[in-house]
């Protein structure tokens, strides 16, 4: 199976090259048989890459340690579950996996458009095949083949990095990769629009769903990653401005900007060049994120120093794509002229534009911070890392303005807003914000940034809730429907708008959760069995943790083979305000094969806060089972995951197929036909 | 050995499938089809959606009478320009035209509601169908708000009636 997979990868190379050339030639000359042949190569490639991927998985599951990739990321004792995930555990497999997902999305894009949007399709398949061909060339010739064999077969593999032995690891990279690769489709359509000169809003209309789909996967991928960091890295945080975290955030930021600015193009025919630039930049950033992950280019928790050649190859490819896209955009500038102008500073257009500028500002700040170590090394021969303080100082204020814009944008009028319009829509939400602020001040909260976040959150939430409330009420009255049906038909009539509101509500909840970090409490204490420690959370709850015992387990012991891990598990009973609420089992693991240690934390979640217990050191020598524990009371952390879920639901509402919406006759509506077209306006 | 034979068979199958169109001359459509995306129809839909949202904004009180009439004048002018040839002659995508028709119906429905006095002229409360007095402030319903102003805006917008039939 593995050999067949390798052969499939070799067959894929000429197929991809052939398809790329054929699609472009077919599109240019209008020869339909070439176009069809080109599209068939897309389907065939998917099959071939799937075979290659299955080949790698088969090597993992079959413990084929003569393959250096398998030997480096697996060992006999590893759960099958993690062996399958070995496909994306390291750089080599990740590249194959990325290629697989891209080919699957390409197939879907080509298949659903087999009878539609035909004038775009040859260039779309050509572009997608070109990217696939590049990836296959890299896999085969850049010394990163996962099928590379060593001259001998080791007895056992080196094992999977302990930090990756976590259920989130099996789901976080695939979701993120789905987001990265799905964005290739809008990029291909944009290139196709530029090449064919059909530069009205149709390429956007065709790819709107793809963009949202990609954004959806990126969002949940990032949130899964935060959850993974929270559970697995064992320091009680979820975001460290790590280069690879940043790399996944960058395309998310530009994709978010793009989701907003395409609405201005659709409604007002403006920002055409800007949108083209954003789609190109976002796609380039997905490539950047892909190769940065595990490339070893920048030190990070994710990259386990591999060879650097690939980084330069990817950078070259990105540069070439950027130059090519730029040339195309410049060439088509006359067709990308704006149809309208912004009429007023106080309008939805300018709110969206401002949102775009801020998102790009954050993108630049994050990119600068991420690349700073490389830049300083290049110029001064010394690596200087910028830490979380830099990112927080720059990004928190911008983030708060963006948060406020999430409330302002949706209710401010298109074209120009009058002072009356502003009064009508903003007085109540501003009051909500002010009341929240006053209440928090009264309860003794003094942290400026947190107070600002909570007040703005209340303002935005008030706007979103009011929108839903008023819309439902109006719909109910007009159509004589009950509130539930009214809400449903309201959303069905404009999924993007109402889905967008749900996303905004979710982001507000996430921001509130993030601001909770201002009130973290930490207690560190060494305990012997039977002893206890207490910690008081910002919400005033007192937790008492009684350290009951320590157990040492050696799972899966096999003859003559080292275990995957040894575990020391502490048993702790948790009392909240004197009442027994839970038992946690924080754990320290040693991975003898990898010669590494890891921590499994204990978490007690309630609606408003998490209690987080880290076993920092286990005293193995004295025999007294003493453990140094760190307990953290983290307010509002559960809100981050909860808000993430709401964001995902909102995106699904926006993604849901529109279908046809039956127009119900109003109760009082007289028998009249639809409006004649001329009379509507 | 088995893998090698499998590989050869795979390569042969792939070649046959990919090259078949080139030899048989069978092709995929290259140009816009009958039911393809129609820019005109899409623009009509955008214009109508903007009008529809405007009606909702008025209904929910996001816009007051004055702003509503001003924006309606502008949006209607845009919509009329987009509607140019009209869906009967111009539009070729039945899906998009169906969407346009649905939007038109919805706009008519919303305007009926506004005109027939569902929404109170004084406090802008949206009342239940059939109500004769505002359930919020008690004012008699029925007299459409800002009628004269609306008509003036319409005339300024291009001399076409901005409202549905029967006004």
PDB file of N, CA, C and O in Angstrom, chain A residues 202-240:
ATOM      1  N   UNK A 202     -19.295  39.240 -10.367  1.00  0.00           N
ATOM      2  CA  UNK A 202     -19.761  37.857 -10.398  1.00  0.00           C
ATOM      3  C   UNK A 202     -18.798  36.864  -9.757  1.00  0.00           C
ATOM      4  O   UNK A 202     -19.231  35.911  -9.135  1.00  0.00           O
ATOM      5  N   UNK A 203     -17.500  37.109  -9.893  1.00  0.00           N
ATOM      6  CA  UNK A 203     -16.589  36.132  -9.261  1.00  0.00           C
ATOM      7  C   UNK A 203     -16.784  36.135  -7.752  1.00  0.00           C
ATOM      8  O   UNK A 203     -16.643  35.117  -7.089  1.00  0.00           O
ATOM      9  N   UNK A 204     -17.173  37.303  -7.241  1.00  0.00           N
ATOM     10  CA  UNK A 204     -17.438  37.372  -5.802  1.00  0.00           C
ATOM     11  C   UNK A 204     -18.725  36.633  -5.460  1.00  0.00           C
ATOM     12  O   UNK A 204     -18.790  35.866  -4.502  1.00  0.00           O
ATOM     13  N   UNK A 205     -19.751  36.828  -6.305  1.00  0.00           N
ATOM     14  CA  UNK A 205     -21.011  36.144  -6.043  1.00  0.00           C
ATOM     15  C   UNK A 205     -20.815  34.634  -6.077  1.00  0.00           C
ATOM     16  O   UNK A 205     -21.395  33.905  -5.272  1.00  0.00           O
ATOM     17  N   UNK A 206     -19.961  34.173  -7.011  1.00  0.00           N
ATOM     18  CA  UNK A 206     -19.739  32.727  -7.128  1.00  0.00           C
ATOM     19  C   UNK A 206     -18.973  32.199  -5.914  1.00  0.00           C
ATOM     20  O   UNK A 206     -19.241  31.109  -5.415  1.00  0.00           O
ATOM     21  N   UNK A 207     -18.008  32.978  -5.432  1.00  0.00           N
ATOM     22  CA  UNK A 207     -17.124  32.429  -4.399  1.00  0.00           C
ATOM     23  C   UNK A 207     -17.489  32.847  -2.975  1.00  0.00           C
ATOM     24  O   UNK A 207     -16.810  32.465  -2.041  1.00  0.00           O
ATOM     25  N   UNK A 208     -18.577  33.629  -2.836  1.00  0.00           N
ATOM     26  CA  UNK A 208     -18.944  34.120  -1.501  1.00  0.00           C
ATOM     27  C   UNK A 208     -19.014  32.997  -0.473  1.00  0.00           C
ATOM     28  O   UNK A 208     -18.497  33.092   0.633  1.00  0.00           O
ATOM     29  N   UNK A 209     -19.674  31.896  -0.862  1.00  0.00           N
ATOM     30  CA  UNK A 209     -19.807  30.753   0.045  1.00  0.00           C
ATOM     31  C   UNK A 209     -18.458  30.157   0.390  1.00  0.00           C
ATOM     32  O   UNK A 209     -18.220  29.754   1.520  1.00  0.00           O
ATOM     33  N   UNK A 210     -17.586  30.079  -0.613  1.00  0.00           N
ATOM     34  CA  UNK A 210     -16.255  29.505  -0.387  1.00  0.00           C
ATOM     35  C   UNK A 210     -15.486  30.344   0.634  1.00  0.00           C
ATOM     36  O   UNK A 210     -14.783  29.806   1.483  1.00  0.00           O
ATOM     37  N   UNK A 211     -15.623  31.653   0.478  1.00  0.00           N
ATOM     38  CA  UNK A 211     -14.899  32.539   1.386  1.00  0.00           C
ATOM     39  C   UNK A 211     -15.398  32.328   2.814  1.00  0.00           C
ATOM     40  O   UNK A 211     -14.623  32.192   3.759  1.00  0.00           O
ATOM     41  N   UNK A 212     -16.717  32.267   2.946  1.00  0.00           N
ATOM     42  CA  UNK A 212     -17.300  32.085   4.271  1.00  0.00           C
ATOM     43  C   UNK A 212     -16.936  30.703   4.834  1.00  0.00           C
ATOM     44  O   UNK A 212     -16.648  30.554   6.025  1.00  0.00           O
ATOM     45  N   UNK A 213     -16.920  29.701   3.947  1.00  0.00           N
ATOM     46  CA  UNK A 213     -16.561  28.351   4.371  1.00  0.00           C
ATOM     47  C   UNK A 213     -15.135  28.338   4.911  1.00  0.00           C
ATOM     48  O   UNK A 213     -14.853  27.791   5.984  1.00  0.00           O
ATOM     49  N   UNK A 214     -14.247  28.968   4.149  1.00  0.00           N
ATOM     50  CA  UNK A 214     -12.849  29.028   4.570  1.00  0.00           C
ATOM     51  C   UNK A 214     -12.738  29.763   5.903  1.00  0.00           C
ATOM     52  O   UNK A 214     -12.039  29.314   6.823  1.00  0.00           O
ATOM     53  N   UNK A 215     -13.446  30.880   6.008  1.00  0.00           N
ATOM     54  CA  UNK A 215     -13.420  31.675   7.241  1.00  0.00           C
ATOM     55  C   UNK A 215     -13.932  30.852   8.419  1.00  0.00           C
ATOM     56  O   UNK A 215     -13.369  30.881   9.511  1.00  0.00           O
ATOM     57  N   UNK A 216     -14.993  30.082   8.165  1.00  0.00           N
ATOM     58  CA  UNK A 216     -15.578  29.229   9.205  1.00  0.00           C
ATOM     59  C   UNK A 216     -14.546  28.222   9.722  1.00  0.00           C
ATOM     60  O   UNK A 216     -14.330  28.085  10.928  1.00  0.00           O
ATOM     61  N   UNK A 217     -13.868  27.550   8.799  1.00  0.00           N
ATOM     62  CA  UNK A 217     -12.872  26.559   9.221  1.00  0.00           C
ATOM     63  C   UNK A 217     -11.687  27.220   9.922  1.00  0.00           C
ATOM     64  O   UNK A 217     -11.173  26.694  10.905  1.00  0.00           O
ATOM     65  N   UNK A 218     -11.259  28.369   9.389  1.00  0.00           N
ATOM     66  CA  UNK A 218     -10.151  29.075  10.041  1.00  0.00           C
ATOM     67  C   UNK A 218     -10.525  29.438  11.473  1.00  0.00           C
ATOM     68  O   UNK A 218      -9.745  29.237  12.411  1.00  0.00           O
ATOM     69  N   UNK A 219     -11.746  29.959  11.638  1.00  0.00           N
ATOM     70  CA  UNK A 219     -12.191  30.372  12.968  1.00  0.00           C
ATOM     71  C   UNK A 219     -12.199  29.207  13.933  1.00  0.00           C
ATOM     72  O   UNK A 219     -11.602  29.277  15.017  1.00  0.00           O
ATOM     73  N   UNK A 220     -12.877  28.107  13.539  1.00  0.00           N
ATOM     74  CA  UNK A 220     -12.944  27.013  14.515  1.00  0.00           C
ATOM     75  C   UNK A 220     -11.576  26.364  14.675  1.00  0.00           C
ATOM     76  O   UNK A 220     -11.227  25.909  15.751  1.00  0.00           O
ATOM     77  N   UNK A 221     -10.762  26.381  13.608  1.00  0.00           N
ATOM     78  CA  UNK A 221      -9.404  25.848  13.730  1.00  0.00           C
ATOM     79  C   UNK A 221      -8.599  26.617  14.757  1.00  0.00           C
ATOM     80  O   UNK A 221      -7.896  26.041  15.584  1.00  0.00           O
ATOM     81  N   UNK A 222      -8.714  27.941  14.715  1.00  0.00           N
ATOM     82  CA  UNK A 222      -7.983  28.774  15.668  1.00  0.00           C
ATOM     83  C   UNK A 222      -8.492  28.528  17.086  1.00  0.00           C
ATOM     84  O   UNK A 222      -7.712  28.405  18.039  1.00  0.00           O
ATOM     85  N   UNK A 223      -9.814  28.416  17.217  1.00  0.00           N
ATOM     86  CA  UNK A 223     -10.372  28.190  18.559  1.00  0.00           C
ATOM     87  C   UNK A 223      -9.979  26.814  19.096  1.00  0.00           C
ATOM     88  O   UNK A 223      -9.621  26.674  20.272  1.00  0.00           O
ATOM     89  N   UNK A 224      -9.985  25.799  18.224  1.00  0.00           N
ATOM     90  CA  UNK A 224      -9.511  24.476  18.649  1.00  0.00           C
ATOM     91  C   UNK A 224      -8.052  24.574  19.103  1.00  0.00           C
ATOM     92  O   UNK A 224      -7.642  23.943  20.072  1.00  0.00           O
ATOM     93  N   UNK A 225      -7.278  25.368  18.364  1.00  0.00           N
ATOM     94  CA  UNK A 225      -5.868  25.530  18.714  1.00  0.00           C
ATOM     95  C   UNK A 225      -5.701  26.177  20.080  1.00  0.00           C
ATOM     96  O   UNK A 225      -4.848  25.791  20.883  1.00  0.00           O
ATOM     97  N   UNK A 226      -6.567  27.174  20.362  1.00  0.00           N
ATOM     98  CA  UNK A 226      -6.522  27.827  21.668  1.00  0.00           C
ATOM     99  C   UNK A 226      -6.858  26.831  22.763  1.00  0.00           C
ATOM    100  O   UNK A 226      -6.239  26.795  23.826  1.00  0.00           O
ATOM    101  N   UNK A 227      -7.860  26.007  22.484  1.00  0.00           N
ATOM    102  CA  UNK A 227      -8.282  25.006  23.455  1.00  0.00           C
ATOM    103  C   UNK A 227      -7.147  23.995  23.690  1.00  0.00           C
ATOM    104  O   UNK A 227      -6.891  23.556  24.800  1.00  0.00           O
ATOM    105  N   UNK A 228      -6.474  23.623  22.597  1.00  0.00           N
ATOM    106  CA  UNK A 228      -5.348  22.680  22.699  1.00  0.00           C
ATOM    107  C   UNK A 228      -4.248  23.282  23.582  1.00  0.00           C
ATOM    108  O   UNK A 228      -3.734  22.634  24.477  1.00  0.00           O
ATOM    109  N   UNK A 229      -3.923  24.553  23.313  1.00  0.00           N
ATOM    110  CA  UNK A 229      -2.885  25.213  24.100  1.00  0.00           C
ATOM    111  C   UNK A 229      -3.292  25.269  25.566  1.00  0.00           C
ATOM    112  O   UNK A 229      -2.481  25.030  26.473  1.00  0.00           O
ATOM    113  N   UNK A 230      -4.567  25.538  25.803  1.00  0.00           N
ATOM    114  CA  UNK A 230      -5.085  25.684  27.155  1.00  0.00           C
ATOM    115  C   UNK A 230      -4.980  24.377  27.925  1.00  0.00           C
ATOM    116  O   UNK A 230      -4.555  24.335  29.075  1.00  0.00           O
ATOM    117  N   UNK A 231      -5.338  23.278  27.253  1.00  0.00           N
ATOM    118  CA  UNK A 231      -5.341  21.993  27.949  1.00  0.00           C
ATOM    119  C   UNK A 231      -3.970  21.358  28.011  1.00  0.00           C
ATOM    120  O   UNK A 231      -3.645  20.662  28.957  1.00  0.00           O
ATOM    121  N   UNK A 232      -3.170  21.585  26.968  1.00  0.00           N
ATOM    122  CA  UNK A 232      -1.999  20.751  26.812  1.00  0.00           C
ATOM    123  C   UNK A 232      -0.695  21.444  27.204  1.00  0.00           C
ATOM    124  O   UNK A 232       0.227  20.817  27.672  1.00  0.00           O
ATOM    125  N   UNK A 233      -0.618  22.739  26.970  1.00  0.00           N
ATOM    126  CA  UNK A 233       0.659  23.377  27.250  1.00  0.00           C
ATOM    127  C   UNK A 233       0.834  23.669  28.738  1.00  0.00           C
ATOM    128  O   UNK A 233       1.928  23.974  29.193  1.00  0.00           O
ATOM    129  N   UNK A 234      -0.263  23.598  29.484  1.00  0.00           N
ATOM    130  CA  UNK A 234      -0.173  23.594  30.933  1.00  0.00           C
ATOM    131  C   UNK A 234       0.348  24.866  31.570  1.00  0.00           C
ATOM    132  O   UNK A 234       1.069  24.817  32.551  1.00  0.00           O
ATOM    133  N   UNK A 235      -0.004  26.024  31.038  1.00  0.00           N
ATOM    134  CA  UNK A 235       0.368  27.243  31.745  1.00  0.00           C
ATOM    135  C   UNK A 235      -0.840  28.137  31.983  1.00  0.00           C
ATOM    136  O   UNK A 235      -0.708  29.281  32.408  1.00  0.00           O
ATOM    137  N   UNK A 236      -2.035  27.623  31.672  1.00  0.00           N
ATOM    138  CA  UNK A 236      -3.253  28.360  32.005  1.00  0.00           C
ATOM    139  C   UNK A 236      -3.612  29.438  31.027  1.00  0.00           C
ATOM    140  O   UNK A 236      -4.497  30.242  31.272  1.00  0.00           O
ATOM    141  N   UNK A 237      -2.893  29.512  29.920  1.00  0.00           N
ATOM    142  CA  UNK A 237      -3.229  30.494  28.889  1.00  0.00           C
ATOM    143  C   UNK A 237      -3.692  29.783  27.647  1.00  0.00           C
ATOM    144  O   UNK A 237      -3.647  28.557  27.561  1.00  0.00           O
ATOM    145  N   UNK A 238      -4.179  30.544  26.673  1.00  0.00           N
ATOM    146  CA  UNK A 238      -4.697  29.947  25.450  1.00  0.00           C
ATOM    147  C   UNK A 238      -4.114  30.627  24.225  1.00  0.00           C
ATOM    148  O   UNK A 238      -4.316  30.225  23.109  1.00  0.00           O
ATOM    149  N   UNK A 239      -3.376  31.711  24.437  1.00  0.00           N
ATOM    150  CA  UNK A 239      -2.810  32.418  23.288  1.00  0.00           C
ATOM    151  C   UNK A 239      -1.502  33.044  23.734  1.00  0.00           C
ATOM    152  O   UNK A 239      -1.461  33.759  24.727  1.00  0.00           O
ATOM    153  N   UNK A 240      -0.426  32.772  23.005  1.00  0.00           N
ATOM    154  CA  UNK A 240       0.859  33.248  23.450  1.00  0.00           C
ATOM    155  C   UNK A 240       1.546  34.104  22.393  1.00  0.00           C
ATOM    156  O   UNK A 240       2.699  34.447  22.532  1.00  0.00           O
TER     157      UNK A 240
END
